[in-house]
Every structure is written in C-alpha cells, then in structure tokens.
mmCIF file of N, CA, C and O and ligand atoms in Angstrom:
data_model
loop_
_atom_site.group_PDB
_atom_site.id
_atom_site.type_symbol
_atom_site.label_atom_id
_atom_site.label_comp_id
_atom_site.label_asym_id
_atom_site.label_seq_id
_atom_site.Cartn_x
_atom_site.Cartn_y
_atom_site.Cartn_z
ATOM 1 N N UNK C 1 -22.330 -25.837 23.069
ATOM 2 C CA UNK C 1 -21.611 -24.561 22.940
ATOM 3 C C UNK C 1 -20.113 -24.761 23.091
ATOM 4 O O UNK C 1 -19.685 -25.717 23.738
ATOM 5 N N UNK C 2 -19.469 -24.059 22.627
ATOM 6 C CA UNK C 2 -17.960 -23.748 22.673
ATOM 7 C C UNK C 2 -17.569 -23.516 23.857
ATOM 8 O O UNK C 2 -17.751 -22.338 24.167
ATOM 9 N N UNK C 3 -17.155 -24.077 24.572
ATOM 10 C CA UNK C 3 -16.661 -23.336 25.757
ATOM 11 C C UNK C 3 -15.573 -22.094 25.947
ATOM 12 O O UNK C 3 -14.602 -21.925 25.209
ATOM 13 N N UNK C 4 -15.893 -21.334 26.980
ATOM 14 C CA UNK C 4 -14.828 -20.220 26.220
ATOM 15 C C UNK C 4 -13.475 -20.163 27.250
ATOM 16 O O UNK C 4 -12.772 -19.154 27.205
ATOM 17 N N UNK C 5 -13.057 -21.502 28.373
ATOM 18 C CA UNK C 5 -12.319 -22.068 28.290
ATOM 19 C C UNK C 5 -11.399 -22.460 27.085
ATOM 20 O O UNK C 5 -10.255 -22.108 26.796
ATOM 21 N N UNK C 6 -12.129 -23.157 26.590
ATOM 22 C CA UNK C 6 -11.558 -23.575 25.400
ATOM 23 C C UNK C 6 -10.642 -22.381 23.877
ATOM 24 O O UNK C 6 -9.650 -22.403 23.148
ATOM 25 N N UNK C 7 -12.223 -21.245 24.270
ATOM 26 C CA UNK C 7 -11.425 -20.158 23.635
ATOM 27 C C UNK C 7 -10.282 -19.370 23.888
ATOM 28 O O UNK C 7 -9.578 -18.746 23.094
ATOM 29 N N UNK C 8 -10.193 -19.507 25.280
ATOM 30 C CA UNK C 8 -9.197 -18.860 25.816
ATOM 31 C C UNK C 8 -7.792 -19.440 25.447
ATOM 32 O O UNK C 8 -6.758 -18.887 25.822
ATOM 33 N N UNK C 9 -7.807 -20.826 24.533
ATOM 34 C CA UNK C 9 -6.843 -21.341 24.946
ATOM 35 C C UNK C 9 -6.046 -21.171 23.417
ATOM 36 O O UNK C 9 -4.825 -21.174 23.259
ATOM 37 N N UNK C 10 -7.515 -20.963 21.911
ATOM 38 C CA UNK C 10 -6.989 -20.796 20.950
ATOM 39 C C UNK C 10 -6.599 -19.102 20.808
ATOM 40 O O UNK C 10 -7.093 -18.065 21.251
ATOM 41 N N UNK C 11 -5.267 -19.495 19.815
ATOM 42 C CA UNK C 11 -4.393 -18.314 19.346
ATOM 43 C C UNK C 11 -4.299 -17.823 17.561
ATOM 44 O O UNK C 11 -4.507 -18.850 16.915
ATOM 45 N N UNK C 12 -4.149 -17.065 16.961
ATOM 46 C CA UNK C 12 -4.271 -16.847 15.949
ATOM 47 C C UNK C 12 -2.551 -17.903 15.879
ATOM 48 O O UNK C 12 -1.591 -17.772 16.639
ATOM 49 N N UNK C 13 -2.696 -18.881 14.700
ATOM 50 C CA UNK C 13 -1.524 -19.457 14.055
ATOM 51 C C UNK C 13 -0.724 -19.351 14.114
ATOM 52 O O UNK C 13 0.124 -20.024 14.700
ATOM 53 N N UNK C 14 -0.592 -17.843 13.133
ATOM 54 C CA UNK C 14 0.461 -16.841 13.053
ATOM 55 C C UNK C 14 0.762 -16.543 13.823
ATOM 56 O O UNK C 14 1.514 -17.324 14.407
ATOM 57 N N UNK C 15 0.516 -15.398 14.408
ATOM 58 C CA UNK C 15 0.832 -14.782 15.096
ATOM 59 C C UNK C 15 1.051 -14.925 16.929
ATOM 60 O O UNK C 15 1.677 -14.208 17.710
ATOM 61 N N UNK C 16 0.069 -16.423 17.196
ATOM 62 C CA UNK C 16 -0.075 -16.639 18.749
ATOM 63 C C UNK C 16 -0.489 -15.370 19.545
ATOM 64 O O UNK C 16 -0.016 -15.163 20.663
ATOM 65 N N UNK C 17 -1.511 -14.394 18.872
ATOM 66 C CA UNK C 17 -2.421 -13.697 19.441
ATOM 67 C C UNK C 17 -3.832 -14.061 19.940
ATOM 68 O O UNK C 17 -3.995 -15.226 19.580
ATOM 69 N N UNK C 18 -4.953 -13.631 20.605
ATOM 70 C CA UNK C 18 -6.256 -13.966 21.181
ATOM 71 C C UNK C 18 -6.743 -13.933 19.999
ATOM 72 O O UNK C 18 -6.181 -13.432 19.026
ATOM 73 N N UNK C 19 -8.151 -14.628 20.011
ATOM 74 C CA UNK C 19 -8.709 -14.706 19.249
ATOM 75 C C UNK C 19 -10.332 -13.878 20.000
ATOM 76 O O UNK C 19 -10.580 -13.649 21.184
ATOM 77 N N UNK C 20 -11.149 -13.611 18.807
ATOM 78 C CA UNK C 20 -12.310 -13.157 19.467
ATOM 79 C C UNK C 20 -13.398 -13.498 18.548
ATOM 80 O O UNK C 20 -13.280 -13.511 17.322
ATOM 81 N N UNK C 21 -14.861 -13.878 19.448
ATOM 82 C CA UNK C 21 -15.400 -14.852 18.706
ATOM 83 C C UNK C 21 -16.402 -13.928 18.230
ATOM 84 O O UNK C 21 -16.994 -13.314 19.118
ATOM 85 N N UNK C 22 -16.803 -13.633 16.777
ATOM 86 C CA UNK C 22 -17.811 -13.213 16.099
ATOM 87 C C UNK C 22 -18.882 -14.201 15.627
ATOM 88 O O UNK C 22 -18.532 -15.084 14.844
ATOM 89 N N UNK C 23 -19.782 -14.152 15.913
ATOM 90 C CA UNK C 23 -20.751 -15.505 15.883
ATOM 91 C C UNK C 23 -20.583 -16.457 15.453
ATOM 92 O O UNK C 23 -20.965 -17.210 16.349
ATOM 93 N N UNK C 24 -20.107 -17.332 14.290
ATOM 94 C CA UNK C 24 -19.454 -18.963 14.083
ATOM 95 C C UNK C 24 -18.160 -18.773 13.297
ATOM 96 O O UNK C 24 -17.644 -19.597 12.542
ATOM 97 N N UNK C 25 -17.595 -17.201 13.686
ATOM 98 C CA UNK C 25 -15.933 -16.893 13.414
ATOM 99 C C UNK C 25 -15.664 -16.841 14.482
ATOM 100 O O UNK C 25 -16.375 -16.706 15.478
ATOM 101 N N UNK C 26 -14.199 -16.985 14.322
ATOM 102 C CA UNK C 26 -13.043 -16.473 15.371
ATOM 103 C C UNK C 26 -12.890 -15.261 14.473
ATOM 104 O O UNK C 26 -13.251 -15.261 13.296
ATOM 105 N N UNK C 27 -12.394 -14.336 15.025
ATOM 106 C CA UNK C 27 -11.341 -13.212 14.253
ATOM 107 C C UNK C 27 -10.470 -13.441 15.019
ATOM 108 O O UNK C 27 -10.659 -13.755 16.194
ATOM 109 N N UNK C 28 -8.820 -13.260 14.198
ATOM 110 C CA UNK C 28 -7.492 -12.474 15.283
ATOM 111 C C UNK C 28 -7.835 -11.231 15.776
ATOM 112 O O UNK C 28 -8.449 -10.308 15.241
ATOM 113 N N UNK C 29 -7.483 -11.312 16.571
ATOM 114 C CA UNK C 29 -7.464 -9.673 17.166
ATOM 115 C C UNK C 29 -6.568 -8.874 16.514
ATOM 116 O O UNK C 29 -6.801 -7.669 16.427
ATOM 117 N N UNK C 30 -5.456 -9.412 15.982
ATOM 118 C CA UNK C 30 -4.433 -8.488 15.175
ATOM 119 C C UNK C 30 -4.180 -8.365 13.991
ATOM 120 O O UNK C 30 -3.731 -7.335 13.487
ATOM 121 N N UNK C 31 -4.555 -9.869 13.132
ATOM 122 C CA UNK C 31 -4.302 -9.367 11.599
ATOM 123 C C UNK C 31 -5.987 -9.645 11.155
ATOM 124 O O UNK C 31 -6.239 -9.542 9.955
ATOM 125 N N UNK C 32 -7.097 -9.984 12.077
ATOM 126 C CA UNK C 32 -8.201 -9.949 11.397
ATOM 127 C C UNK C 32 -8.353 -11.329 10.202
ATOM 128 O O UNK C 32 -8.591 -11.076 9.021
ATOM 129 N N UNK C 33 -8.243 -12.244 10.517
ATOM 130 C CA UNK C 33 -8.192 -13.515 9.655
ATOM 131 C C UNK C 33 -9.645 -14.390 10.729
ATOM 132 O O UNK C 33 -10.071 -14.294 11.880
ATOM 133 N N UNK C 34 -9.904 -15.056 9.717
ATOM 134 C CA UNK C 34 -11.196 -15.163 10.382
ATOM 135 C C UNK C 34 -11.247 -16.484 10.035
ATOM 136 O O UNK C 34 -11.155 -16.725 8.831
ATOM 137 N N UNK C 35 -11.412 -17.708 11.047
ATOM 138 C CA UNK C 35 -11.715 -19.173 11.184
ATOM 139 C C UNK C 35 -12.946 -19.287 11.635
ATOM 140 O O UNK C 35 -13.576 -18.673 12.496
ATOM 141 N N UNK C 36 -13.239 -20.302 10.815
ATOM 142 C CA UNK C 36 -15.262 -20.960 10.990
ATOM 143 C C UNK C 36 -15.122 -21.648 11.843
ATOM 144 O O UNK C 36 -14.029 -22.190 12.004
ATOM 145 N N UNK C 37 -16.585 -21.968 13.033
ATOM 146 C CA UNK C 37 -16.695 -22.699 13.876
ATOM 147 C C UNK C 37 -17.519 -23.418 12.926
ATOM 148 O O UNK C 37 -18.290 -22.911 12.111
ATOM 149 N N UNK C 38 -17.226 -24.939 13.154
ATOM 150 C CA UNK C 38 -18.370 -25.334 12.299
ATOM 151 C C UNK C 38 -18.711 -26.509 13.674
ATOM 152 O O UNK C 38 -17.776 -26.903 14.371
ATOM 153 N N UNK C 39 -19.889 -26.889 13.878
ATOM 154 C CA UNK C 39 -20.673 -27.356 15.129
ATOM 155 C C UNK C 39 -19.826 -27.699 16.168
ATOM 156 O O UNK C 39 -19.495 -28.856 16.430
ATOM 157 N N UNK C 40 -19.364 -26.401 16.946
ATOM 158 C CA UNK C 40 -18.727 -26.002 17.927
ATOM 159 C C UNK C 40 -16.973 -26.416 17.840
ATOM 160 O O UNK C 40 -16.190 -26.333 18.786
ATOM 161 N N UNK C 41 -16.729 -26.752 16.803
ATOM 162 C CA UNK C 41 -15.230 -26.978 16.539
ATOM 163 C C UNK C 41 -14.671 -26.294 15.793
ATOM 164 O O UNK C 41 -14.975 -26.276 14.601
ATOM 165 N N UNK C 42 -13.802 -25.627 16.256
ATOM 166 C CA UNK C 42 -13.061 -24.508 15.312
ATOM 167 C C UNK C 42 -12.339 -24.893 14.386
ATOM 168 O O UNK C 42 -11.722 -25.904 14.723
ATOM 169 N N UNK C 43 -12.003 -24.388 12.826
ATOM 170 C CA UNK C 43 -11.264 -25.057 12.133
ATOM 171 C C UNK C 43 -10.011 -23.474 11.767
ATOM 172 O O UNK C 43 -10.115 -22.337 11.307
ATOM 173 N N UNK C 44 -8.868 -24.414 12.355
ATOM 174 C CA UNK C 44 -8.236 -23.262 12.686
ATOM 175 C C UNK C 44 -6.687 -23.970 11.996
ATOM 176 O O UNK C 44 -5.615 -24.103 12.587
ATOM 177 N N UNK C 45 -7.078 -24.398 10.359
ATOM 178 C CA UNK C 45 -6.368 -24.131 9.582
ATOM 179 C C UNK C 45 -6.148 -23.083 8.752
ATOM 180 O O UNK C 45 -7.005 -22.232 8.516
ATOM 181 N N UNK C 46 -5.100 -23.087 8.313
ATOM 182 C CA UNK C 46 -5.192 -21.219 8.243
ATOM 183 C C UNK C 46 -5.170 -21.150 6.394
ATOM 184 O O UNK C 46 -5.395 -20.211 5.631
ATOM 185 N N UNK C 47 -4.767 -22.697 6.118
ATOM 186 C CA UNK C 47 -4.984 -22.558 4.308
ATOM 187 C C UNK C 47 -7.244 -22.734 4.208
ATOM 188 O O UNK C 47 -7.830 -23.175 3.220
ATOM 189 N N UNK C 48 -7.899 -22.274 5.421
ATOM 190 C CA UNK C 48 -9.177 -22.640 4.995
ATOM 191 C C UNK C 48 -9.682 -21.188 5.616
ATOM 192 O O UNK C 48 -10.846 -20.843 5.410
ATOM 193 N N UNK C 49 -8.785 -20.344 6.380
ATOM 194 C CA UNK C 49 -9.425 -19.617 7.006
ATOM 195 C C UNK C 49 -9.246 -17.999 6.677
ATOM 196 O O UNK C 49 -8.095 -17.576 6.777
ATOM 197 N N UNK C 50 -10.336 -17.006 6.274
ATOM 198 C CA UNK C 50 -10.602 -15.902 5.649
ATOM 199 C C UNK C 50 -9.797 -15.135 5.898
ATOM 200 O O UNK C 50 -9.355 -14.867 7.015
ATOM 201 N N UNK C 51 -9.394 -14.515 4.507
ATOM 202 C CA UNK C 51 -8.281 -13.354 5.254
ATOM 203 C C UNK C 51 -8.979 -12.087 5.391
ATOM 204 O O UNK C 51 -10.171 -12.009 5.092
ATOM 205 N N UNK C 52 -8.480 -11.329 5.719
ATOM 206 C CA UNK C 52 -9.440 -9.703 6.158
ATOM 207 C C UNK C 52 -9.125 -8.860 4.649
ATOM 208 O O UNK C 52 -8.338 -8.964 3.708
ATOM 209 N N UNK C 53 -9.907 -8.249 4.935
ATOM 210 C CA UNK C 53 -9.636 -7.199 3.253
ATOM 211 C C UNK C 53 -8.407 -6.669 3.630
ATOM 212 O O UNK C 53 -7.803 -6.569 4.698
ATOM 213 N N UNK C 54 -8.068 -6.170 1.796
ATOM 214 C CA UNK C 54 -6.501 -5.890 1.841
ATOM 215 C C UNK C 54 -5.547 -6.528 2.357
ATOM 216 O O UNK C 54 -4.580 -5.912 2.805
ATOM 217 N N UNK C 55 -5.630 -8.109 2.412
ATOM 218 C CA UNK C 55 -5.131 -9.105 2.543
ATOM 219 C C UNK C 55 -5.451 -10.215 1.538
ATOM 220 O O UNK C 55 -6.371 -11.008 1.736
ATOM 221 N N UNK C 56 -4.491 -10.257 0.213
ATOM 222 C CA UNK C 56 -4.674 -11.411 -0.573
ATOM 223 C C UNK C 56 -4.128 -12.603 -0.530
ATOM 224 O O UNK C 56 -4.560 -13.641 -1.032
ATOM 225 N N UNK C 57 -2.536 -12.326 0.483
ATOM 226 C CA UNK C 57 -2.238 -13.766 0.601
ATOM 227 C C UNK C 57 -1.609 -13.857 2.511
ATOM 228 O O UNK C 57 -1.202 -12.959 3.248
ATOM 229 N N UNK C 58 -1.759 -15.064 2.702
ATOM 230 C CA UNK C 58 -1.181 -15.334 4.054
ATOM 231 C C UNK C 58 0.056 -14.092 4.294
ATOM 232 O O UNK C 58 0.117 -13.521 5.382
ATOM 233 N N UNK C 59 1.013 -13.751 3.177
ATOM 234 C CA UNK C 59 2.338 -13.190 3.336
ATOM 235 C C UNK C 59 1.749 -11.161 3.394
ATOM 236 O O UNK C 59 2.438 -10.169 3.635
ATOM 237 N N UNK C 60 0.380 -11.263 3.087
ATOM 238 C CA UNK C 60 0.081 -9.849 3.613
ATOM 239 C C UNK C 60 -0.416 -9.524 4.814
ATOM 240 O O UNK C 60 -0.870 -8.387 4.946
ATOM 241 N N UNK C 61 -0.437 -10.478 5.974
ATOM 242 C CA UNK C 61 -1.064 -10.582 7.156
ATOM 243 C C UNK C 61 -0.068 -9.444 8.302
ATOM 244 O O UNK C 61 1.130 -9.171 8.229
ATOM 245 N N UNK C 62 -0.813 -9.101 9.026
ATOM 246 C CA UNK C 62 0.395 -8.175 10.101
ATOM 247 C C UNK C 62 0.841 -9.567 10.699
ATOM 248 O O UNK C 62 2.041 -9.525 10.970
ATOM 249 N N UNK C 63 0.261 -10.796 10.995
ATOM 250 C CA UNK C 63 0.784 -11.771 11.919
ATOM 251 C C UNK C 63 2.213 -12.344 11.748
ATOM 252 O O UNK C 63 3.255 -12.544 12.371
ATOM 253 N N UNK C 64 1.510 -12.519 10.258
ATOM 254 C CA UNK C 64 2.645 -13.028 9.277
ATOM 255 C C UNK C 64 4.554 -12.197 9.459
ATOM 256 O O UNK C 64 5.731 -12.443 9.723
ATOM 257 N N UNK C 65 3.526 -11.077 9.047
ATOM 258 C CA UNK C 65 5.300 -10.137 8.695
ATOM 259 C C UNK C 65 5.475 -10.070 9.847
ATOM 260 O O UNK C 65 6.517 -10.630 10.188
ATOM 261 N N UNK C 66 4.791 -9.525 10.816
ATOM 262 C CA UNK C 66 5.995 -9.238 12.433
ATOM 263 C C UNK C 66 6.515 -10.802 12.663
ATOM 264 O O UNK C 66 7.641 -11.299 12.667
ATOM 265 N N UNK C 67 5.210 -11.337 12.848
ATOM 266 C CA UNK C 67 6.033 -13.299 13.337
ATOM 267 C C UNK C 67 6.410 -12.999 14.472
ATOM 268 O O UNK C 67 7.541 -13.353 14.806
ATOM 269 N N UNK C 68 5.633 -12.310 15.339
ATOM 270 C CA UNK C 68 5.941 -12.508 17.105
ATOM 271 C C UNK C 68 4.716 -12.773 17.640
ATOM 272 O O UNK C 68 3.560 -12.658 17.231
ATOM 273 N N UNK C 69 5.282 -13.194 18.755
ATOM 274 C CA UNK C 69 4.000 -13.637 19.637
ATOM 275 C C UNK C 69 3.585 -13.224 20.626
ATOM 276 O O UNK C 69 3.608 -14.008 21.574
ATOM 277 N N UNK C 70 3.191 -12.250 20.789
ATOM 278 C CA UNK C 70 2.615 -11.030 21.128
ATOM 279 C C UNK C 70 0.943 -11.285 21.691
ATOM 280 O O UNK C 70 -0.104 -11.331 21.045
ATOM 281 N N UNK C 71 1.264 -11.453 23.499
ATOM 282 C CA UNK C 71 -0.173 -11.623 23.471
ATOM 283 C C UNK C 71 -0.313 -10.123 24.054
ATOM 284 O O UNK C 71 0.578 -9.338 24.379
ATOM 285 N N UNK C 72 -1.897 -9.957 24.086
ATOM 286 C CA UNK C 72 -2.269 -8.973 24.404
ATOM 287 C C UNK C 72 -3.627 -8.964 25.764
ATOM 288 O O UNK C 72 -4.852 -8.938 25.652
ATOM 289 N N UNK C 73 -2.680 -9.000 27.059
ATOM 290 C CA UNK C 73 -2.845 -9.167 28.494
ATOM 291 C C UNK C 73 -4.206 -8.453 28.575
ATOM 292 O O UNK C 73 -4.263 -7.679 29.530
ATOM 293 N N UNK C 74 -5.465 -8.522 27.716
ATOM 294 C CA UNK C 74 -7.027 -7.774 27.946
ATOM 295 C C UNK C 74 -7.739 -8.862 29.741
ATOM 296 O O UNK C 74 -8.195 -8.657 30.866
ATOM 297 N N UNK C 75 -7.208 -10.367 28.468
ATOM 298 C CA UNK C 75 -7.802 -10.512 30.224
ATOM 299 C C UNK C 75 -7.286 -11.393 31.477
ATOM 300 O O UNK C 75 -7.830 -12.047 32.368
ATOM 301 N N UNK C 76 -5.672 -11.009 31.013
ATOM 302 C CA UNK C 76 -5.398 -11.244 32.252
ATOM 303 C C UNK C 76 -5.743 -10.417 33.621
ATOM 304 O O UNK C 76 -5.369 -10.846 34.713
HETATM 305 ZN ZN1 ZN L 1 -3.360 -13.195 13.406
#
C-alpha cells in the first residue's frame, strides 16, 4: 500500500496543493487533474496525468493560471 505518509507529502505540480486519493488516482484538490498510481507509485508527471473536464490543455488549469502555492491547512 501507499503509505499516506507518503501522501501527505505529494502536491499537485502546479499548483503545490494536497492531493486526494481516489482509488489508483490522486486528484488535486484544486484544479482536479488526476495522476495514476500504478503499483503503489504515483506517476506524478503532469504531461501523463488527466486533466478534469473543461480543461483541454495544462494552460486551462486553475493551478496553472493562479501559479500559487496555496496549501489548504484541512489537516493541519
Ligand atoms: Zn492542481
């Protein structure tokens, strides 16, 4: 299993937001881009990883256009 140590530690690319794990995705929490776990290793290149609808290219991402890094203190 993934440890979620480990999750805690990945950030969306872009944006350096949390990530949250949907069964062998990550989603961002903020622009919704979605990286495969593939046997417990995340591949968290972002030219391989799904963009959310109404997102056709990296440059339509919210991560993208703000470009801050913005975490969001859920569990601190
Ligand atoms: Zn993001």
């Amino acid at each position: 299993m993934l440890s979620e140590d480990l999750l805690k530690l990945l950030v969306c690319p872009m944006g350096k937001v949390p990530l949250t794990r949907e069964g062998e995705t990550l989603v961002c929490s903020h622009c919704g881009t979605r990286f495969a776990i593939n046997e417990d290793i995340p591949n968290m290149l972002i030219e391989e990883a799904q963009l959310p609808d109404g997102c056709a290219t990296l440059a339509d991402l919210p991560c993208v256009k703000e470009g801050k890094a913005k975490i969001d203190p859920t569990d601190a």
